């Protein structure tokens, strides 16, 4: 044993010596290179441009790019694709600039590259970390095949306000789940080896607190206590750093009164000094310049502020490029500060192997072999099916039988333009499978399918114009709403069952896709009401980029399958689930409110001094006169075609000391008729604490698969580490005392037991 230990230690030392050697080789190389660089060239490395031409991801584009590259004034480019284009651009830098420093090429590969997976909020609802990692791995394989090796993903902003359109891009409301997703994505993209041809450098974003923009309005101000920041909002960024993420992107909002892009406490003290981040920090799109509007000074001042704060690369705004030299001359920044930022950017290029071979990612033969392969599309189909959440299934109405007549109705039923979801700039909507095709593929000739559009996504042309910025998402039919509705009702009457595919167009969520009204648009509400009135069994397939307020629809429909925006294999995956080829297993990662007035609403809230036990109104308790407190669907909720029963929670000990662990166990039984998967969730509550703490916090989950009739024991190990939180002094501690452990099928359906930490 001792011998084994010796070898293990020796091996670890060897590895760390190896790493140190590599690091010192890198340091020497970069020092040598930097000694040949002029100040202008160093500043050039800090400049990230986008020449436009693809889908715009911000409101301005860079100009005069070619000339800037050749004169050493560009460190990286994003938003151009394909080995040939990128090779040409790289040649300009390598062959025509004075020092030939290669550029770094980035892109927003948010939920798949060309093989588009469901929106990230949907992917998170799978609660399947291996699967999530696989989506990132496939995205990296495809993106690198197309020449992109730096990704602006994952977006890990905790989001508790569904009015904010960008909730679609993250993993929802919970810091524990969000952290697991964050690590899985970074692992998937980077695979612990950035020099491989099929891995890409990942960027965690947006540091920090972007999801807490006031009133759910994008880019809005954020004001938050350090207690909430550290306990609820920071963990997923930190998880990415711990997983070795190469880059961090700043956010547009202010953090404690200072915009993130100029916040030294955030970007240096916390990120680097406390968390040990060693990569480089990139701004968001013109976020340095936007500090002018925040009231932080003119372009020169805010650019100096950003550099001094620890921001290394300026996305599009060119504040660094145009003002840093002047600031240096005037003593407002130091050359050491410019050097530090430049070194960090060069280090990233070194780690990516660009100095060995600047063209390593530009193999013209790879795209065809690696992109949108049958295997990748199959993965997209599987991921999509696993992201769906069955919200309602009265009388076990679903799965549908593969016989009879189905009326497939709704503006999203035979639609390619809205399947990919928001923020899929590299995907091609025309390659996606509409639901109508998917149903025909899966159900075959045994089912006769009737189709009617029934309604526009929205009848409002002004609203449609705002949503249609990246192409037609809402197409307003030439026929009148009344004519379409009549056709739909007649179609429904001729069928055994009605499947209505309704919800949001993709760009009704995403960046700058905020809403104050989270209802299904009125045109579709009318359709749903009319379909319900036919008396035919009604299944809603609900597409959305966020939680919607669907109380009325829950009343009217027999079954509701929430499919988010499912990606390129949308129709096939939806049909797989509707017809029972896959039994749905997704669980919500964001609470569904009953109405907008309840927002923000999330399960891990703290108690008030006047809690109200149920939904029954009590005077002088915390509540509303016109709405219950409870959400429509809580975090962790999601049905299956089968049913699961939970035993009581058993604990291996009722008291643990600081260095002990305890096992919390339940037996879960599949009591229904279908094989199925269940996400078993463990929450804790710290009963007495020095600062107010949530009534329940997720601390573990396991996705298990059970055959019909089968039982499994599920065991979680808890240690002091799981009980820690940031206290008033922001020390990460566990406080002795009583804890409740809850295990169950969702955050509001659990069984509990208690133990004491000594
Ligand atoms: C702005 C977005 O906030 C960010 O997420 C994205 O990576 C950049 N634009 C670049 O497209």
Short mmCIF file of C-alpha atoms and ligand atoms in Angstrom, two decimals, residues 57 78 108 152 166 205-206 249 252 284-285 315 423 511, ligand 1:
data_model
loop_
_atom_site.label_atom_id
_atom_site.label_comp_id
_atom_site.label_asym_id
_atom_site.label_seq_id
_atom_site.Cartn_x
_atom_site.Cartn_y
_atom_site.Cartn_z
CA UNK A 57 -25.01 39.39 -32.88
CA UNK A 78 -15.61 36.06 -34.56
CA UNK A 108 -21.43 31.72 -30.57
CA UNK A 152 -18.72 31.92 -26.42
CA UNK A 166 -32.19 35.06 -22.32
CA UNK A 205 -20.50 34.02 -19.57
CA UNK A 206 -21.70 36.51 -18.59
CA UNK A 249 -16.88 37.01 -20.80
CA UNK A 252 -23.47 44.22 -19.73
CA UNK A 284 -19.20 41.42 -24.28
CA UNK A 285 -20.15 43.13 -27.52
CA UNK A 315 -15.11 42.82 -28.36
CA UNK A 423 -29.26 31.89 -30.71
CA UNK A 511 -31.21 38.35 -26.49
C1 LIG B 1 -23.74 39.61 -27.17
C2 LIG B 1 -24.13 38.50 -26.24
O1 LIG B 1 -24.50 39.04 -24.99
C3 LIG B 1 -23.05 37.47 -26.02
O2 LIG B 1 -23.60 36.41 -25.32
C4 LIG B 1 -22.47 37.02 -27.33
O3 LIG B 1 -21.49 36.04 -27.10
C5 LIG B 1 -21.92 38.23 -28.04
N1 LIG B 1 -22.98 39.17 -28.31
C6 LIG B 1 -21.22 37.86 -29.34
O4 LIG B 1 -22.11 37.47 -30.29
#
